[in-house]
Short mmCIF file of C-alpha atoms and ligand atoms in Angstrom, two decimals:
data_model
loop_
_atom_site.label_atom_id
_atom_site.label_comp_id
_atom_site.label_asym_id
_atom_site.label_seq_id
_atom_site.Cartn_x
_atom_site.Cartn_y
_atom_site.Cartn_z
CA UNK A 1 -26.46 -62.84 -67.29
CA UNK A 2 -27.99 -61.80 -64.54
CA UNK A 3 -25.43 -58.98 -63.14
CA UNK A 4 -25.60 -59.04 -59.85
CA UNK A 5 -22.97 -56.76 -59.70
CA UNK A 6 -24.71 -54.00 -61.44
CA UNK A 7 -28.05 -55.02 -59.10
CA UNK A 8 -26.01 -53.67 -56.24
CA UNK A 9 -24.21 -51.01 -57.74
CA UNK A 10 -28.31 -49.43 -59.06
CA UNK A 11 -28.78 -50.02 -55.10
CA UNK A 12 -26.62 -47.22 -54.09
CA UNK A 13 -28.31 -44.49 -56.46
CA UNK A 14 -31.16 -42.33 -55.60
CA UNK A 15 -34.05 -44.03 -56.98
CA UNK A 16 -34.59 -41.04 -60.19
CA UNK A 17 -31.21 -42.06 -61.10
CA UNK A 18 -31.64 -45.55 -60.98
CA UNK A 19 -34.66 -44.99 -62.82
CA UNK A 20 -33.03 -43.18 -65.08
CA UNK A 21 -30.31 -45.58 -65.64
CA UNK A 22 -32.50 -48.42 -66.19
CA UNK A 23 -34.46 -46.50 -68.89
CA UNK A 24 -31.70 -45.29 -70.50
CA UNK A 25 -30.34 -48.92 -71.05
CA UNK A 26 -33.28 -50.62 -72.34
CA UNK A 27 -33.32 -53.65 -73.66
CA UNK A 28 -29.12 -53.05 -73.36
CA UNK A 29 -27.11 -55.00 -71.13
CA UNK A 30 -24.53 -52.96 -68.79
CA UNK A 31 -21.17 -53.21 -70.09
CA UNK A 32 -19.76 -50.47 -67.71
CA UNK A 33 -21.10 -47.31 -70.31
CA UNK A 34 -23.20 -44.71 -68.47
CA UNK A 35 -25.27 -42.90 -71.03
CA UNK A 36 -24.60 -39.41 -71.69
CA UNK A 37 -28.48 -38.29 -70.80
CA UNK A 38 -27.92 -40.27 -67.69
CA UNK A 39 -24.98 -38.37 -66.85
CA UNK A 40 -24.84 -34.97 -67.79
CA UNK A 41 -26.71 -33.25 -64.49
CA UNK A 42 -23.46 -34.70 -62.13
CA UNK A 43 -21.39 -31.80 -64.58
CA UNK A 44 -23.41 -29.23 -62.87
CA UNK A 45 -24.49 -30.72 -59.68
CA UNK A 46 -21.16 -31.88 -57.78
CA UNK A 47 -23.26 -33.00 -54.86
CA UNK A 48 -25.02 -35.93 -56.68
CA UNK A 49 -20.99 -37.13 -57.00
CA UNK A 50 -20.76 -39.58 -54.02
CA UNK A 51 -23.05 -41.54 -55.08
CA UNK A 52 -21.93 -42.64 -58.97
CA UNK A 53 -18.88 -42.93 -57.10
CA UNK A 54 -20.41 -45.24 -55.17
CA UNK A 55 -21.57 -47.10 -58.01
CA UNK A 56 -18.73 -47.45 -60.14
CA UNK A 57 -17.01 -48.51 -56.76
CA UNK A 58 -19.63 -51.68 -56.34
CA UNK A 59 -17.49 -52.88 -59.13
CA UNK A 60 -14.35 -53.04 -57.49
CA UNK A 61 -12.19 -56.30 -56.60
CA UNK A 62 -10.26 -56.14 -53.60
CA UNK A 63 -8.83 -59.33 -52.26
CA UNK A 64 -6.03 -57.77 -51.21
CA UNK A 65 -6.29 -54.37 -50.13
CA UNK A 66 -10.49 -54.22 -48.96
CA UNK A 67 -10.00 -50.34 -50.62
CA UNK A 68 -12.77 -49.50 -53.37
CA UNK A 69 -11.82 -47.06 -55.68
CA UNK A 70 -14.36 -45.81 -57.93
CA UNK A 71 -14.24 -43.78 -60.52
CA UNK A 72 -15.68 -41.96 -63.26
CA UNK A 73 -14.29 -40.31 -67.10
CA UNK A 74 -16.58 -38.35 -69.17
CA UNK A 75 -15.39 -39.43 -72.75
CA UNK A 76 -15.71 -36.65 -76.04
CA UNK A 77 -19.09 -38.40 -76.49
CA UNK A 78 -20.64 -37.03 -73.41
CA UNK A 79 -21.27 -40.99 -72.32
CA UNK A 80 -19.07 -41.86 -68.57
CA UNK A 81 -17.16 -44.90 -68.16
CA UNK A 82 -17.16 -46.26 -64.60
CA UNK A 83 -13.34 -47.71 -63.07
CA UNK A 84 -12.75 -49.99 -60.51
CA UNK A 85 -10.19 -51.50 -59.45
CA UNK A 86 -9.03 -54.83 -59.37
CA UNK A 87 -7.16 -57.26 -57.63
CA UNK A 88 -5.94 -61.14 -57.62
CA UNK A 89 -5.68 -62.90 -54.96
CA UNK A 90 -2.51 -65.06 -54.30
CA UNK A 91 -0.90 -63.34 -57.37
CA UNK A 92 1.58 -60.33 -57.64
CA UNK A 93 0.50 -56.57 -56.58
CA UNK A 94 1.99 -55.48 -60.33
CA UNK A 95 -1.44 -58.02 -62.03
CA UNK A 96 -3.47 -55.33 -60.39
CA UNK A 97 -6.24 -52.44 -61.96
CA UNK A 98 -6.11 -49.59 -60.77
CA UNK A 99 -9.02 -47.64 -60.83
CA UNK A 100 -8.85 -44.85 -63.20
CA UNK A 101 -6.84 -47.09 -65.16
CA UNK A 102 -10.41 -49.30 -65.33
CA UNK A 103 -12.33 -46.40 -66.16
CA UNK A 104 -9.89 -44.78 -68.97
CA UNK A 105 -9.40 -48.35 -70.88
CA UNK A 106 -13.49 -48.50 -70.18
CA UNK A 107 -13.54 -45.15 -72.28
CA UNK A 108 -10.95 -46.12 -75.10
CA UNK A 109 -12.63 -49.80 -75.46
CA UNK A 110 -15.55 -47.86 -75.96
CA UNK A 111 -14.29 -45.75 -78.55
CA UNK A 112 -13.46 -42.80 -77.11
CA UNK A 113 -11.67 -40.19 -78.72
CA UNK A 114 -10.82 -38.75 -75.72
CA UNK A 115 -11.81 -37.86 -72.07
CA UNK A 116 -12.71 -34.26 -70.39
CA UNK A 117 -13.27 -34.88 -66.65
CA UNK A 118 -11.82 -37.69 -64.23
CA UNK A 119 -14.14 -38.24 -60.82
CA UNK A 120 -12.25 -40.70 -58.71
CA UNK A 121 -13.60 -41.08 -54.69
CA UNK A 122 -9.03 -40.75 -53.83
CA UNK A 123 -6.78 -38.73 -54.30
CA UNK A 124 -5.30 -40.62 -58.18
CA UNK A 125 -1.72 -42.27 -57.40
CA UNK A 126 1.24 -41.98 -58.11
CA UNK A 127 1.15 -45.20 -61.10
CA UNK A 128 -2.21 -43.37 -61.74
CA UNK A 129 -0.85 -40.23 -62.76
CA UNK A 130 1.72 -41.66 -64.84
CA UNK A 131 -0.98 -43.86 -67.29
CA UNK A 132 -3.07 -40.07 -67.41
CA UNK A 133 -0.16 -38.72 -68.80
CA UNK A 134 0.08 -40.94 -71.73
CA UNK A 135 -3.58 -39.83 -72.80
CA UNK A 136 -4.57 -37.10 -75.84
CA UNK A 137 -4.66 -33.72 -74.47
CA UNK A 138 -3.95 -34.58 -70.39
CA UNK A 139 -3.72 -30.44 -70.11
CA UNK A 140 -7.43 -30.00 -70.63
CA UNK A 141 -8.11 -32.51 -67.72
CA UNK A 142 -9.69 -31.94 -64.72
CA UNK A 143 -9.81 -34.32 -61.90
CA UNK A 144 -12.77 -33.93 -59.80
CA UNK A 145 -11.22 -35.78 -55.75
CA UNK A 146 -14.57 -36.84 -54.18
CA UNK A 147 -14.42 -33.77 -51.12
CA UNK A 148 -12.23 -31.79 -52.91
CA UNK A 149 -11.85 -28.92 -55.00
CA UNK A 150 -11.46 -29.34 -58.92
CA UNK A 151 -7.97 -29.13 -60.00
CA UNK A 152 -6.73 -29.07 -63.60
CA UNK A 153 -4.79 -32.61 -64.40
CA UNK A 154 -1.03 -31.00 -65.45
CA UNK A 155 -0.98 -29.56 -61.54
CA UNK A 156 -1.39 -33.74 -60.28
CA UNK A 157 1.82 -33.75 -61.87
CA UNK A 158 3.96 -31.51 -62.77
CA UNK A 159 7.59 -30.53 -64.50
CA UNK A 160 6.29 -34.60 -66.08
CA UNK A 161 8.55 -37.36 -67.91
CA UNK A 162 5.54 -38.25 -70.99
CA UNK A 163 5.71 -39.41 -74.93
CA UNK A 164 7.56 -37.04 -76.53
CA UNK A 165 10.89 -37.79 -73.76
CA UNK A 166 10.53 -41.56 -76.09
CA UNK A 167 10.25 -39.53 -79.02
CA UNK A 168 6.79 -40.34 -79.58
CA UNK A 169 4.02 -38.27 -81.33
CA UNK A 170 1.46 -39.95 -80.52
CA UNK A 171 -1.02 -40.35 -77.47
CA UNK A 172 -3.61 -43.03 -76.38
CA UNK A 173 -6.83 -42.19 -77.94
CA UNK A 174 -5.33 -40.71 -80.89
CA UNK A 175 -3.00 -43.54 -81.73
CA UNK A 176 -2.55 -44.62 -85.60
CA UNK A 177 -4.57 -47.52 -86.35
CA UNK A 178 -2.35 -51.03 -87.52
CA UNK A 179 -2.32 -53.19 -90.47
CA UNK A 180 -2.27 -56.38 -89.37
CA UNK A 181 -3.70 -59.69 -90.78
CA UNK A 182 -4.03 -62.43 -88.10
CA UNK A 183 -2.02 -65.72 -89.50
CA UNK A 184 -5.72 -67.70 -88.96
CA UNK A 185 -8.54 -66.07 -89.89
CA UNK A 186 -12.43 -66.59 -88.95
CA UNK A 187 -15.13 -64.45 -87.03
CA UNK A 188 -13.96 -64.46 -83.83
CA UNK A 189 -10.26 -64.16 -84.54
CA UNK A 190 -10.82 -61.19 -87.17
CA UNK A 191 -12.82 -59.32 -84.07
CA UNK A 192 -9.73 -60.07 -81.60
CA UNK A 193 -7.56 -58.96 -84.51
CA UNK A 194 -9.02 -55.64 -85.34
CA UNK A 195 -8.57 -55.05 -81.51
CA UNK A 196 -4.70 -55.63 -81.55
CA UNK A 197 -4.62 -53.30 -84.71
CA UNK A 198 -6.09 -50.77 -82.15
CA UNK A 199 -4.19 -51.42 -79.33
CA UNK A 200 -1.15 -48.96 -78.44
CA UNK A 201 2.00 -50.09 -77.82
CA UNK A 202 4.69 -46.80 -79.93
CA UNK A 203 7.52 -48.18 -77.10
CA UNK A 204 8.12 -51.03 -77.83
CA UNK A 205 6.12 -52.66 -81.48
CA UNK A 206 4.74 -55.26 -79.05
CA UNK A 207 0.89 -54.61 -80.89
CA UNK A 208 -1.62 -57.19 -79.17
CA UNK A 209 -5.37 -58.18 -77.73
CA UNK A 210 -6.61 -60.30 -75.74
CA UNK A 211 -10.11 -61.94 -76.18
CA UNK A 212 -11.74 -64.05 -73.52
CA UNK A 213 -15.17 -66.11 -74.60
CA UNK A 214 -17.64 -67.00 -71.66
CA UNK A 215 -19.25 -70.37 -71.41
CA UNK A 216 -22.47 -68.73 -72.50
CA UNK A 217 -20.54 -67.59 -75.98
CA UNK A 218 -19.51 -63.70 -74.88
CA UNK A 219 -16.56 -62.19 -76.38
CA UNK A 220 -14.82 -59.81 -74.24
CA UNK A 221 -11.58 -58.14 -75.71
CA UNK A 222 -8.53 -56.41 -73.66
CA UNK A 223 -5.77 -53.98 -75.75
CA UNK A 224 -2.92 -53.53 -74.62
CA UNK A 225 -2.16 -49.91 -73.38
CA UNK A 226 1.54 -49.08 -73.36
CA UNK A 227 3.30 -46.64 -70.83
CA UNK A 228 6.57 -44.02 -71.69
CA UNK A 229 7.58 -44.92 -68.07
CA UNK A 230 6.77 -48.94 -68.53
CA UNK A 231 4.80 -50.51 -65.37
CA UNK A 232 2.05 -48.11 -65.44
CA UNK A 233 1.32 -49.47 -69.04
CA UNK A 234 -2.60 -51.49 -68.63
CA UNK A 235 -1.33 -55.09 -69.62
CA UNK A 236 -3.92 -56.27 -72.66
CA UNK A 237 -5.24 -59.31 -69.78
CA UNK A 238 -6.11 -57.14 -67.15
CA UNK A 239 -8.01 -54.70 -69.74
CA UNK A 240 -10.06 -57.66 -70.36
CA UNK A 241 -10.45 -58.88 -67.41
CA UNK A 242 -11.63 -55.28 -65.87
CA UNK A 243 -13.90 -54.79 -68.63
CA UNK A 244 -15.34 -58.63 -68.21
CA UNK A 245 -16.70 -57.73 -64.54
CA UNK A 246 -18.98 -54.76 -65.32
CA UNK A 247 -20.70 -57.16 -67.62
CA UNK A 248 -21.41 -59.26 -64.33
CA UNK A 249 -19.09 -62.37 -65.60
CA UNK A 250 -16.09 -63.49 -63.40
CA UNK A 251 -13.05 -65.07 -64.09
CA UNK A 252 -14.52 -68.87 -64.07
CA UNK A 253 -16.74 -67.77 -66.47
CA UNK A 254 -13.60 -68.32 -69.03
CA UNK A 255 -13.67 -71.02 -71.41
CA UNK A 256 -11.04 -69.87 -73.40
CA UNK A 257 -8.78 -66.88 -74.28
CA UNK A 258 -6.82 -66.03 -77.28
CA UNK A 259 -3.86 -63.63 -78.06
CA UNK A 260 -3.05 -61.82 -81.18
CA UNK A 261 0.09 -60.57 -80.80
CA UNK A 262 3.13 -58.77 -83.27
CA UNK A 263 6.08 -61.01 -82.39
CA UNK A 264 9.80 -60.48 -82.99
CA UNK A 265 9.54 -56.84 -81.52
CA UNK A 266 11.23 -55.87 -78.03
CA UNK A 267 9.12 -57.40 -75.66
CA UNK A 268 6.45 -61.02 -75.62
CA UNK A 269 4.03 -61.23 -72.87
CA UNK A 270 2.61 -64.63 -74.03
CA UNK A 271 4.54 -66.23 -71.38
CA UNK A 272 3.42 -63.44 -69.20
CA UNK A 273 0.03 -64.21 -69.73
CA UNK A 274 -0.20 -67.76 -69.83
CA UNK A 275 1.10 -67.58 -66.57
CA UNK A 276 -1.59 -65.83 -64.96
CA UNK A 277 -4.63 -67.34 -67.10
CA UNK A 278 -2.83 -70.80 -65.89
CA UNK A 279 -3.02 -69.97 -62.36
CA UNK A 280 -6.35 -68.10 -62.42
CA UNK A 281 -8.63 -70.38 -64.15
CA UNK A 282 -6.50 -73.22 -65.23
CA UNK A 283 -6.39 -71.69 -68.88
CA UNK A 284 -4.88 -71.85 -71.65
CA UNK A 285 -3.45 -69.37 -74.30
CA UNK A 286 -4.27 -69.43 -78.26
CA UNK A 287 -1.79 -67.62 -79.86
CA UNK A 288 -1.95 -65.76 -83.71
CA UNK A 289 0.29 -64.00 -85.16
CA UNK A 290 -0.39 -61.01 -85.93
CA UNK A 291 1.71 -60.66 -89.60
ZN1 ZN B 1 -3.98 -45.90 -58.90
#
């Protein structure tokens, strides 16, 4: 896969940073993660920040707004994860992925256990502030909006409605793993089930993940990240689509999609996902029940 989005993003970096990133990646293809060795300098050099947000914004897909959000989060491991917004022409605005959601999802899917810093090129919207509220230790998160002073996340969302308000003791990144098994088993299905077991659905119990298989047999799995305020939840399909574009793929490259889900819960999103997949790329959705 020639990742033209990545090549265009590289061109926004200084020659030194572009070289450092390509050297650090070595033979690995870009997946949205920037190794700690490359990103550590921006934590001490605020003047280097804008180019990395421009880098992230190159992955935005914005046919509706033409407003490209670039975000970056630093995970507990020290690695950074890009985020960019994503919109779907001809679809409801509620299908959109926000830049900050995309970055946090990226860190979560890469196995991070939390994030300590968020950099973004525009002030986080209310939807994103509520989404961020769901993560573990939100009071330790520092936010850097381009052109403004660093601010503690809790100052961006005072007097907030949080997981405790619905009696939830867990948080995104620290969610307990589920132990469901798929009604069908194969190495491919097992991988999607593994992600479903790592999904986050403390309010409804609708644990699930979606696997998207490309025509060249790459698998991208997205996980559901539920939110205490419901609407800012990140659906598993959006989680997978947001991730897939970092590797240079598009919706038209998907040939098969599989949903592994815990049915008979308070909600069910299968029809919702199928509707979007059909409209975007005439795709069906194979279903695997979790028991
Ligand atoms: Zn937002």
